[in-house]
């Protein structure tokens, strides 16, 4: 039963979260995968295995959305979950450590949680109660985000849209752009960009031979090009999704590279959707925001999040910057249409989470967030040193909580299996982020220190 | 300045929230409208008034999404906000009372806020911290929603998807269905159904003469048909949005009517999206959920919310039921695709809000929610009695926090203006919910008792 319960998700889930590297870290999550599959009794498995039984069930006459049918996603991480669980059944006493999941593990600083608790309490009082807030977010939070992260860059409170997380706004942005635009994306990259593009109808079918969807420009980012794409090879790109520091490679684009990207967008009339969710992890002088680049306000949108800064992965809070200077071809401001999307398809982030966001940006909150970030960066250094000392080519880490380790000539999946089998450590096969990730694994630095150290010890033992 | 600041939103906002009847209840909201308009400097007004200036600005080559351009929404409520503000400037000493906004006003019961505060505190502890939750929602909350609202109806935990509010899931459902389906909707109805359909590309252009979008079936709901549509007139309806108790008419469909609706869907192979966000306000034996109707699980999805039960309009928590029995024409379970949407475009409701939802469904929480609901229902009775005593045809109220008052032969806007001018009371013109709402006004029962009583007194004075 357990195993079948685990196999079913692989057949039908296309959780982007899975692509995020969110392996079930315990049975709870595995169960949640199982319970999240209402269609089990009519599942793909059954459709295939007993069509006759299927035919007896009543069907509506509504045709399934062809874009949903294109989605190939959902095989990688449920597969990892299954392998991990199978591994745990094979080695019931093994202490499996997950360095695959990109989920935060450290508590939220008390200065932040106490503000959320206080806001919750206020809601039970006549003077403290508030109902609907502005869909665009609390005015003070928007102003504080602008002054904290975009000081002197010409980004105003009115350019900031508070969200329930960057992932959610990625889909709202796709809805804004519609099905007629052609997107370009870094390869490898966070799969939500591609998945949401497929759902919105911007792409062709998945081409199994090259592991790419039709009508998407995959911009290869590998060590040979310093993880910055050769833009001259791009034929058309209306919307360019660009994540820096990058998930999964951990590479942060330099000022020169981003200046080149902005110039390319301007020359081609493209819109850049810049994901800066890991910007506070930057250690060198790489830009923290695309808006540090002159002219970016006319070509770029920026999405960001409190998730990896304050451990808000479960609290849900982020923001998107849509500068008033960004215009469609007909001169219509992109921000106006995004405002319509936010007002029609969203109703604002939770007021309690927004109180937490405001606390994050207080002097004490910023100090506490930086301490948490530094803790994860120490984890990162341990992981980088571990693989480096073993002679591997190690990338990322310096400006991101992800380490990108190369295993030349080997397939990501084989490396994943080897590390799991011999070290009881879960990583993420690079190929899960796109064909450009083949022969790499992503190692996450989110974890308790003891687990990171133990994993490092086992990996050194394995590859010594 | 103030007036121009107020006029701009009208020109460019298409806030569905506005259509919800969410008039700015104070300057804060009006300001938030203003600050939510990053495009002011390139606004529609300016495009029209000074195209030359517009031409000097850099434009991308990305074409604006034609579906966004179809949206006509956003004129009604910014217009109300403007009239309300103009009224306040004309009568600076007037105590304007809003019975237009559908926003909750009473504090959240302490038993619920304390659970949210406790969860927030736990997040600052090693043992209490949790990161990403399941996108589909906390397992225990899903199970409790199923057992509380769908007991003995065959709805299981795995059929429940926890959301950040019904409004948000309406758009996620549209994304699920895609642009090829034809929708039917009650006229009048909550505008998010139509707006999200337009954005998703399911509709034709707005036809100003009949105030309807092309390719949408408007199902007229008026006193003459007991606010239940004549289904025999519907030519095609893949997806039928049906809200009961209805916003704005306040009418709840009877068991016979819903049985008829389910049978119609079955005969036509349609999918019903049933909005039960006001179900706990039902006083008679009308069904609380579509799943009380035999066979509904094969044809219906149900969306609901804690917003109007527990005052969660700002906390953001709701749920959607997608039964495993609901299948597309090819036999593929709708719930599997919705699961993919939820996993790709959403990341779960805030864990703190979910803790509040669980508290709502505890014995104490349910008791407290019912007390709040009963308070609003007392408000409703005051409003119903007020208009009834004046000889008006009054509908709704009994099963919903909305009262639907008819002014035969008069235009909704004229009645709205008259009540505002002479009683300093803001209502909602029925025509804002669709052409079927013409000659009606919607009066909301959400408000502090003193305001409701004062408004009643003024209206009696006005129409005595």
Tab-separated table of C-alpha atoms in Angstrom, chain B residues 386-387 389-392 405 407 410 412 414-420 422-423 427 441 455-464:
chain	number	residue	atom	x	y	z
B	386	UNK	CA	-36.782	49.194	6.798
B	387	UNK	CA	-37.396	48.883	3.071
B	389	UNK	CA	-42.083	49.042	5.851
B	390	UNK	CA	-41.673	51.668	3.142
B	391	UNK	CA	-43.525	49.487	0.650
B	392	UNK	CA	-40.595	48.431	-1.504
B	405	UNK	CA	-34.323	46.234	-3.256
B	407	UNK	CA	-37.180	50.417	-7.654
B	410	UNK	CA	-35.971	53.614	-12.118
B	412	UNK	CA	-30.015	51.824	-10.322
B	414	UNK	CA	-30.417	57.298	-10.066
B	415	UNK	CA	-31.518	55.503	-6.916
B	416	UNK	CA	-27.932	55.248	-5.740
B	417	UNK	CA	-27.480	58.995	-6.265
B	418	UNK	CA	-30.712	59.847	-4.512
B	419	UNK	CA	-29.897	57.817	-1.397
B	420	UNK	CA	-26.380	59.197	-1.248
B	422	UNK	CA	-30.372	62.755	0.645
B	423	UNK	CA	-29.426	60.142	3.248
B	427	UNK	CA	-25.389	51.500	-1.593
B	441	UNK	CA	-29.823	48.331	-5.475
B	455	UNK	CA	-28.837	54.317	7.958
B	456	UNK	CA	-32.251	52.724	8.459
B	457	UNK	CA	-33.503	55.863	10.163
B	458	UNK	CA	-32.292	58.092	7.328
B	459	UNK	CA	-33.769	55.861	4.640
B	460	UNK	CA	-37.129	55.812	6.430
B	461	UNK	CA	-36.941	59.594	6.573
B	462	UNK	CA	-36.111	59.755	2.858
B	463	UNK	CA	-38.840	57.440	1.572
B	464	UNK	CA	-41.540	57.934	4.213
